[in-house]
Tab-separated table of C-alpha atoms in Angstrom:
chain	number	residue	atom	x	y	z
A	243	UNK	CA	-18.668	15.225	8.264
A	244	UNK	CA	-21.046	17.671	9.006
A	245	UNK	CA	-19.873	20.182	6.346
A	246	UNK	CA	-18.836	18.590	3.335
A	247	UNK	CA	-17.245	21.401	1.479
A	248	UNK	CA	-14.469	21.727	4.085
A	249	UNK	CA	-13.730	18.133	3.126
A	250	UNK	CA	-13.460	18.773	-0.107
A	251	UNK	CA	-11.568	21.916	0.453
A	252	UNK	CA	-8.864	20.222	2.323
A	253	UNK	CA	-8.607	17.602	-0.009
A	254	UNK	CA	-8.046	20.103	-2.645
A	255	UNK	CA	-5.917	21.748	-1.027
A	256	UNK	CA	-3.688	19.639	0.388
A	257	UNK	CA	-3.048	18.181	-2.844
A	258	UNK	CA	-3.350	21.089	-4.786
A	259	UNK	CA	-5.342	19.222	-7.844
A	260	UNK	CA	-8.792	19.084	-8.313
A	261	UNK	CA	-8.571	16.225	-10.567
A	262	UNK	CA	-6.423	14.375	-7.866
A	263	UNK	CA	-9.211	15.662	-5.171
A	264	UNK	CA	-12.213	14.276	-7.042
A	265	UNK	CA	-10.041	11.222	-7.501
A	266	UNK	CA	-9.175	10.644	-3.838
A	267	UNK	CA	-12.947	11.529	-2.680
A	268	UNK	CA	-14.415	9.217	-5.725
A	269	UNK	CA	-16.184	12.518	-6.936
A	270	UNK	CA	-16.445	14.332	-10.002
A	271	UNK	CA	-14.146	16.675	-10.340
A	272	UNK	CA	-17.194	19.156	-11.395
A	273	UNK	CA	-19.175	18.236	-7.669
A	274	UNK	CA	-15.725	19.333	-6.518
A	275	UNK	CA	-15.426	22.497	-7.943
A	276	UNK	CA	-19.047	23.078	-7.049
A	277	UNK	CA	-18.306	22.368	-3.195
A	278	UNK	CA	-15.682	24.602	-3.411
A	279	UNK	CA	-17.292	27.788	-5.301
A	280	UNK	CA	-19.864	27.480	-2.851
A	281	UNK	CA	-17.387	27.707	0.321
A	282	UNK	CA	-15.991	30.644	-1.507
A	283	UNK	CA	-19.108	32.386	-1.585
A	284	UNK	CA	-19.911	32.040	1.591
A	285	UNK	CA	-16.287	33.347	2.667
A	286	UNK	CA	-17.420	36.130	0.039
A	287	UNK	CA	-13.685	35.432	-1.238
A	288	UNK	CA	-11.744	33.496	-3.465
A	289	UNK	CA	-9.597	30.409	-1.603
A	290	UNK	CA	-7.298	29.485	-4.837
A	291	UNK	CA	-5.609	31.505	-7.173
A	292	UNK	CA	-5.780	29.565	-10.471
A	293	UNK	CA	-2.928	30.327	-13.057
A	294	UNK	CA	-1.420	28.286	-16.375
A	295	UNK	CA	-3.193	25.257	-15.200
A	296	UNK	CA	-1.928	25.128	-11.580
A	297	UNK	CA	-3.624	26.513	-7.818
A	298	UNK	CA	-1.861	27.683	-5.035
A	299	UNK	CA	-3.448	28.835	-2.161
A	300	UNK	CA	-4.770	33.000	-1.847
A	301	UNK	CA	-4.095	34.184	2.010
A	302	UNK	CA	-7.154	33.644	3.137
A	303	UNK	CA	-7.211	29.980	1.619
A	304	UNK	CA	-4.042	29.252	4.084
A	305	UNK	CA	-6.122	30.239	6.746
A	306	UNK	CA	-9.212	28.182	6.226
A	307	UNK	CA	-6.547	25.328	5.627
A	308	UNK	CA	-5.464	25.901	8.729
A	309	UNK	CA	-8.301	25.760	10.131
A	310	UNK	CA	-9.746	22.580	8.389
A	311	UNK	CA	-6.843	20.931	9.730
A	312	UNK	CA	-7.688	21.375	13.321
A	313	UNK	CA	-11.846	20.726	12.459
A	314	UNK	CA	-10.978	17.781	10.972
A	315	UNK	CA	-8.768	16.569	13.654
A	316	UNK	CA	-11.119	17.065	15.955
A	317	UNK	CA	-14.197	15.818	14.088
A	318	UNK	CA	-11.787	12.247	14.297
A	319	UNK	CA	-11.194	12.797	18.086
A	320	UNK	CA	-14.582	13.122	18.660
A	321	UNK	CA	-16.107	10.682	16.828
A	322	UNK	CA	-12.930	8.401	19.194
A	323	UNK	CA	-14.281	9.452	22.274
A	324	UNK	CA	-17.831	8.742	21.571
A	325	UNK	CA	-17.169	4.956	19.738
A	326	UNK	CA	-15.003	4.159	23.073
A	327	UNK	CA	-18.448	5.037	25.191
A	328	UNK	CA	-20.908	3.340	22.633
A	329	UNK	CA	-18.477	0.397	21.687
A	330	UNK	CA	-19.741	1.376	18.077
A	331	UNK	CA	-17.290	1.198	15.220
A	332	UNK	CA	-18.072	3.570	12.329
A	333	UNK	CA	-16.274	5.137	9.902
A	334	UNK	CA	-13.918	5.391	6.700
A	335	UNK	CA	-10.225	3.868	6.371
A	336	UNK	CA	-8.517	4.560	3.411
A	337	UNK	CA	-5.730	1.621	2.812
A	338	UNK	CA	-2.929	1.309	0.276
A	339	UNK	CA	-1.517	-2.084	-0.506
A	340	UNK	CA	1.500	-3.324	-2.339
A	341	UNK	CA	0.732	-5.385	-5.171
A	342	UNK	CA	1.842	-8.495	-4.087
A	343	UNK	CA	0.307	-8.004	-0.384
A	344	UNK	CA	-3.146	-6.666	-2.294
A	345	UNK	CA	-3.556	-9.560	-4.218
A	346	UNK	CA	-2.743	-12.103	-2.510
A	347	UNK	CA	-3.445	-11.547	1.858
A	348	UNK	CA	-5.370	-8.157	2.133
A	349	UNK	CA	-8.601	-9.397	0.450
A	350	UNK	CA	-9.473	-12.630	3.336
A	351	UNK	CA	-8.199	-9.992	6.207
A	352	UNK	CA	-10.643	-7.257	4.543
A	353	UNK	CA	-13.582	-9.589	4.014
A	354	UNK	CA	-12.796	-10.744	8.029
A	355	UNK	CA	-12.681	-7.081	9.297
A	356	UNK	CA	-15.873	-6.348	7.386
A	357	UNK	CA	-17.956	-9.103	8.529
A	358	UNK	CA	-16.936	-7.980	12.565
A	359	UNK	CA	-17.297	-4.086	11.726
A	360	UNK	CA	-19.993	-4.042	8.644
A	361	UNK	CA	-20.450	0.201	9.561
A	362	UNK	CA	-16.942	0.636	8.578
A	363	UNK	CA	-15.953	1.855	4.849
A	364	UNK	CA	-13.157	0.257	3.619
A	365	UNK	CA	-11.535	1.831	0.095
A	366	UNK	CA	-8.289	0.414	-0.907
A	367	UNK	CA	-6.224	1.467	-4.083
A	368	UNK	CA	-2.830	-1.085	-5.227
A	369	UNK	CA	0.344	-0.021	-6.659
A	370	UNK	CA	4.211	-0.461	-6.087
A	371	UNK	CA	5.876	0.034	-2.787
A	372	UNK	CA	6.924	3.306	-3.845
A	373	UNK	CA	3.558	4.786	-4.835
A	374	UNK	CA	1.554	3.609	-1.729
A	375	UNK	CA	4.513	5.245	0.399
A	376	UNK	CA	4.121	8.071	-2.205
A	377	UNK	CA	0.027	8.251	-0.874
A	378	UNK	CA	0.960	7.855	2.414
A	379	UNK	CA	3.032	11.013	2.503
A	380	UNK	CA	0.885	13.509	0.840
A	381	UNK	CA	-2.384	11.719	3.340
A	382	UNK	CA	-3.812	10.657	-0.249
A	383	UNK	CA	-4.607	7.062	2.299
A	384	UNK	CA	-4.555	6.516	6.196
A	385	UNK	CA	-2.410	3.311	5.959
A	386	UNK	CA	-0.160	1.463	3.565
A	387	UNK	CA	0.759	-2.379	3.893
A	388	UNK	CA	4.400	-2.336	2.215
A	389	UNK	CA	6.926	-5.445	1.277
A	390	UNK	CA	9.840	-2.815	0.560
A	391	UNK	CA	12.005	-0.789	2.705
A	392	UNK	CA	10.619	2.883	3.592
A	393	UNK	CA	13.167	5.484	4.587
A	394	UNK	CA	11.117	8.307	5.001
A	395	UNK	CA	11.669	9.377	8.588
A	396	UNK	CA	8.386	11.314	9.233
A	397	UNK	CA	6.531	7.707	8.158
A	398	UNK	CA	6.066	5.316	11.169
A	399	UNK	CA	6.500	1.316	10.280
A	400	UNK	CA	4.482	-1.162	12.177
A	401	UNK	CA	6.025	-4.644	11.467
A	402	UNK	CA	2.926	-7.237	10.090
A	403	UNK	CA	4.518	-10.456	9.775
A	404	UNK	CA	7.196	-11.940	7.784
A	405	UNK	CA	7.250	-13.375	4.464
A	406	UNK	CA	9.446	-16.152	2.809
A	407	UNK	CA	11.223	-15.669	-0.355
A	408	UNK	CA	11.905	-18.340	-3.143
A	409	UNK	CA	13.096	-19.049	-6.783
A	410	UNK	CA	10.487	-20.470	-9.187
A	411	UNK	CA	11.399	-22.012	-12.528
A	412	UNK	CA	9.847	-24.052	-14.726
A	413	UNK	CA	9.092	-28.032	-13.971
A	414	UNK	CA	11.584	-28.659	-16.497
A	415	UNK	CA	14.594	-26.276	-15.356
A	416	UNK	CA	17.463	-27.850	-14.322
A	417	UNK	CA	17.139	-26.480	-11.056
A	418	UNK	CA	14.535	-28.955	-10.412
A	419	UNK	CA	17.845	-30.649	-9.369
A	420	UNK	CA	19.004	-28.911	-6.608
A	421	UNK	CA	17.842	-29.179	-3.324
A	422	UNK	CA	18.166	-25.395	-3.151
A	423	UNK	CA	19.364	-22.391	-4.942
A	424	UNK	CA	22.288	-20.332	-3.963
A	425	UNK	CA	22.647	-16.422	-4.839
A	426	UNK	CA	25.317	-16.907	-7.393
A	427	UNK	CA	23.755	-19.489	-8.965
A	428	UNK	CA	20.981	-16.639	-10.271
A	429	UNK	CA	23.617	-15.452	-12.378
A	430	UNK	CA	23.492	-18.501	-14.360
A	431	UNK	CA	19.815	-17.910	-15.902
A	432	UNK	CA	17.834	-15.667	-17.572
A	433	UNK	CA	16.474	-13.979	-14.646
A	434	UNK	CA	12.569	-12.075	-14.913
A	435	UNK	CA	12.020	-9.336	-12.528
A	436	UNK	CA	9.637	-7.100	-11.021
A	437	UNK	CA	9.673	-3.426	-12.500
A	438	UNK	CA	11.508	-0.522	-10.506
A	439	UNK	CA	9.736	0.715	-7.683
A	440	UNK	CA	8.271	-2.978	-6.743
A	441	UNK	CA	9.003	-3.382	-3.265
A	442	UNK	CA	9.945	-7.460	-4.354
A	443	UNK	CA	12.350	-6.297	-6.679
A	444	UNK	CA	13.767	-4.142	-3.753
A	445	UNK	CA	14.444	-6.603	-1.411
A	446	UNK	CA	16.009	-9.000	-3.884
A	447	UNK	CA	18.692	-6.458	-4.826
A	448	UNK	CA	19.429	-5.833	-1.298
A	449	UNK	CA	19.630	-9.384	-0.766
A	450	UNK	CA	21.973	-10.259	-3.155
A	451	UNK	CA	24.358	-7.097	-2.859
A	452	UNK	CA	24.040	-8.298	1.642
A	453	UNK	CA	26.076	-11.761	0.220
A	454	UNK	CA	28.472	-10.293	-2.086
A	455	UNK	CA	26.573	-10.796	-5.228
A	456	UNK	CA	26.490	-7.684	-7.539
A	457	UNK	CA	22.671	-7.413	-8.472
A	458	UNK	CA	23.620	-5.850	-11.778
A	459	UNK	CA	25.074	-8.533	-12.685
A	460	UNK	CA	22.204	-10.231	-13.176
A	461	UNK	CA	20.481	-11.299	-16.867
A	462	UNK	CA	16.956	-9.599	-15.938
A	463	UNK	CA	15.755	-10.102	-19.578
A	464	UNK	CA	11.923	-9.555	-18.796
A	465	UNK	CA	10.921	-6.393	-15.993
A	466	UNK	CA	7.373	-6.849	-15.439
A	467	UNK	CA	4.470	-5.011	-13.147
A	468	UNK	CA	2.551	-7.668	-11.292
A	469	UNK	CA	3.415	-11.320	-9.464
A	470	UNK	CA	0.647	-12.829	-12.107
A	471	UNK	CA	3.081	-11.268	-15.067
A	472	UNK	CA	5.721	-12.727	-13.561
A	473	UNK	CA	4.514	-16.468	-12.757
A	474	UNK	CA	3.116	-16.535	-16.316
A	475	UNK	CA	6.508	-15.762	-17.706
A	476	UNK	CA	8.480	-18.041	-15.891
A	477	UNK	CA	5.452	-20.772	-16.601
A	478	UNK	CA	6.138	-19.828	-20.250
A	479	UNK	CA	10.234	-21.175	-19.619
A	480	UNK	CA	11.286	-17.104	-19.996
A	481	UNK	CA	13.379	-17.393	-16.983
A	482	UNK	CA	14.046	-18.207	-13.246
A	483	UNK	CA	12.462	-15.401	-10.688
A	484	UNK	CA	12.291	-14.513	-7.064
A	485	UNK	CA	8.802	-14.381	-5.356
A	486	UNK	CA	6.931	-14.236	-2.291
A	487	UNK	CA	6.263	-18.251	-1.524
A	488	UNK	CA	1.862	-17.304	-0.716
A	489	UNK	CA	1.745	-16.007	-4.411
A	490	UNK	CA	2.724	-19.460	-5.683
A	491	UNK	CA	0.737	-21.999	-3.719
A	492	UNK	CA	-1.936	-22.504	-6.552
A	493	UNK	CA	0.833	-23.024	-9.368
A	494	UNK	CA	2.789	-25.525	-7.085
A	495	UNK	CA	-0.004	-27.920	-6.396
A	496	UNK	CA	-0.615	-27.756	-9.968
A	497	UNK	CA	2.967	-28.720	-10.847
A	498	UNK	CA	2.808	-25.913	-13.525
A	499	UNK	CA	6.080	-24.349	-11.326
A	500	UNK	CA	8.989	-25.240	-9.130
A	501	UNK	CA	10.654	-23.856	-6.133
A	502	UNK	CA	13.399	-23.939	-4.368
A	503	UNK	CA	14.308	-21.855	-1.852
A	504	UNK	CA	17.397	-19.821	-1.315
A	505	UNK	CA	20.307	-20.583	0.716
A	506	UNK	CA	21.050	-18.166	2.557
A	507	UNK	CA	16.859	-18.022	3.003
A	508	UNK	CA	15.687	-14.591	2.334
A	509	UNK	CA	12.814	-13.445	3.802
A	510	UNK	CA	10.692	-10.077	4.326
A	511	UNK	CA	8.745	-8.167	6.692
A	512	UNK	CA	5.205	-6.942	5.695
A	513	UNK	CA	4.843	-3.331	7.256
A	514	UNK	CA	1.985	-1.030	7.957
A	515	UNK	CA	3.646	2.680	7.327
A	516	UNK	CA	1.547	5.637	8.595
A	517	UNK	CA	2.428	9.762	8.971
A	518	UNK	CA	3.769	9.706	12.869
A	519	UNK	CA	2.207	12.639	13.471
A	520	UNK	CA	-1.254	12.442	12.017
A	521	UNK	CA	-4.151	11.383	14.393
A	522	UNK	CA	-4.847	7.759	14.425
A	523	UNK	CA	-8.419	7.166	14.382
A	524	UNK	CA	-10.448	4.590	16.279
A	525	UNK	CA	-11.161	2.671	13.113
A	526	UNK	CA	-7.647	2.648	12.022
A	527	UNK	CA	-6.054	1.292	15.335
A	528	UNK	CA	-8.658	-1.683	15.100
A	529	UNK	CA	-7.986	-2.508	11.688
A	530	UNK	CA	-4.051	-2.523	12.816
A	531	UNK	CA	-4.378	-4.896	15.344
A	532	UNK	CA	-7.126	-6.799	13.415
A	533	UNK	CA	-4.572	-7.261	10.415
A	534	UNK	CA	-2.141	-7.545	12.405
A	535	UNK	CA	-3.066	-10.836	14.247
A	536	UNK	CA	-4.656	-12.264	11.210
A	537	UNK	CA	-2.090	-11.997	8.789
A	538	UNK	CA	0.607	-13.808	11.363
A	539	UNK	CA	-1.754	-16.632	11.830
A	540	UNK	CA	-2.322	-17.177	7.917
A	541	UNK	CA	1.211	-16.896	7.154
A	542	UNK	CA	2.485	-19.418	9.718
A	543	UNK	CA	-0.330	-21.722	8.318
A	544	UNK	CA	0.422	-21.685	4.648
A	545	UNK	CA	1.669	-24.952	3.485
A	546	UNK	CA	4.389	-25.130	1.791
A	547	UNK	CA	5.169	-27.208	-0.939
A	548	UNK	CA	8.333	-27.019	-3.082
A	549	UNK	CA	8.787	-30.479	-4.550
A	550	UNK	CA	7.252	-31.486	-7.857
């Protein structure tokens, strides 16, 4: 952009932190305060009233937000327009990715969509469902890529592709048995979970409470914050879990895991979510349709393997 310091202003302002600015803009939060002293002086006013460790906007800060809002939005429609006529895609997407989804399908589509558009700056940041949708609604990111269920009204969801559900245990567990697991039958086992907030753990609850199976019922005796945590505990004979079949391929052809799947199956959509109203940007609508089509073909081709 041609003037950085409104940038940074926004950013600032919108999320009312200059340590969450300098953060967002990979800056340091002293180059932030910098940019924004040196719109002030050119305003010949102060923009933020700063009191007990907390800015708010002054009166004439609300306007130049205002205003920033509408430069900016047209600084992206422009920069549209003129990548339709040149066929020459430029830019910055900021993602957000689900753990599960970040570790295990984003980084092939991103490595794809970089090699086709190498002018385009990708940044991604990982965390729970909850705190990508969290990003998402205060425009910390363009574009999240969720496993859980969003119910925020003002978000739109883009359906991905869908993704199949399964138990692992341990080579040894009994249910290496069974031909396949039902929902009841979790009750019967130490059961090790994904923390609150995961969009995995989510869907399982809803699952089981859908067939008549009280999810607190369950023995969750480990709560952990990543699928790795989770597939090294169950390797480890801690318990039985529920997982997303592509984050287990590597430990099935090892043998070092089982899986069976449930019955009823259980499986879950992968979901861009975006603000509905905020302008989509050239960039952004390629990478949709980009991820869109590339993550369907590479889930319908993962092998699956659930005998050991």
């Amino acid at each position: 952009m041609a003037d950085r310091r409104l940038q940074v202003f926004h950013t600032v302002a919108r999320l009312l932190s200059f340590t969450k600015a300098a953060d967002t803009l990979h800056m340091t939060q002293p180059a932030v305060t910098f940019q924004v002293k040196q719109l002030e002086e050119q305003f010949n006013t102060r923009l933020f009233d700063r009191t007990h460790n907390r800015i708010s906007l002054t009166e004439a800060g609300m306007v130049v937000y205002d205003y920033s809002e509408r430069i900016i939005s047209l600084y992206g429609e422009m920069s549209n327009r003129v990548g339709e006529m040149t066929g020459d895609l430029r830019g910055h997407l900021f993602i957000g990715a689900s753990t599960t989804i970040a570790e295990y399908m984003l980084p092939r589509v991103l490595g794809d969509f970089k090699m086709k558009y190498p002018d385009v700056q990708v940044r991604m940041y990982v965390g729970n469902t909850d705190k990508i949708v969290h990003m998402i609604e205060d425009n910390s990111i363009d574009l999240g890529l969720v496993e859980g269920l969003v119910t925020n009204k003002s978000l739109a969801t883009l359906k991905c592709c869908m993704d199949s559900m399964i138990v692992i245990a341990h080579p040894d567990h009994v249910l290496g048995t069974h031909e396949s697991v039902t929902p009841q039958e979790l009750l019967d086992y130490p059961f090790v979970s994904r923390e609150e907030g995961s969009g995995t753990r989510e869907v399982t609850m809803e699952y089981l409470n859908q067939v008549g199976v009280d999810a607190n019922d369950l023995n969750i005796t480990m709560e952990l914050g990543s699928p790795e945590a989770v597939k090294g505990a169950v390797e480890g004979g801690l318990g039985v879990a529920v997982v997303s079949e592509a984050t287990v391929l590597k430990e099935l052809a090892l043998g070092t895991l089982l899986a069976r799947p449930l019955d009823p199956p259980l499986a879950r959509p992968y979901s861009f979510v975006y603000q509905k109203q905020k302008f989509r940007s050239l960039v952004m609508d390629e990478f949709l349709e980009f991820a869109k089509d590339r993550c369907s073909r590479d889930m319908l081709s993962v092998p699956v393997r659930r005998e050991v």
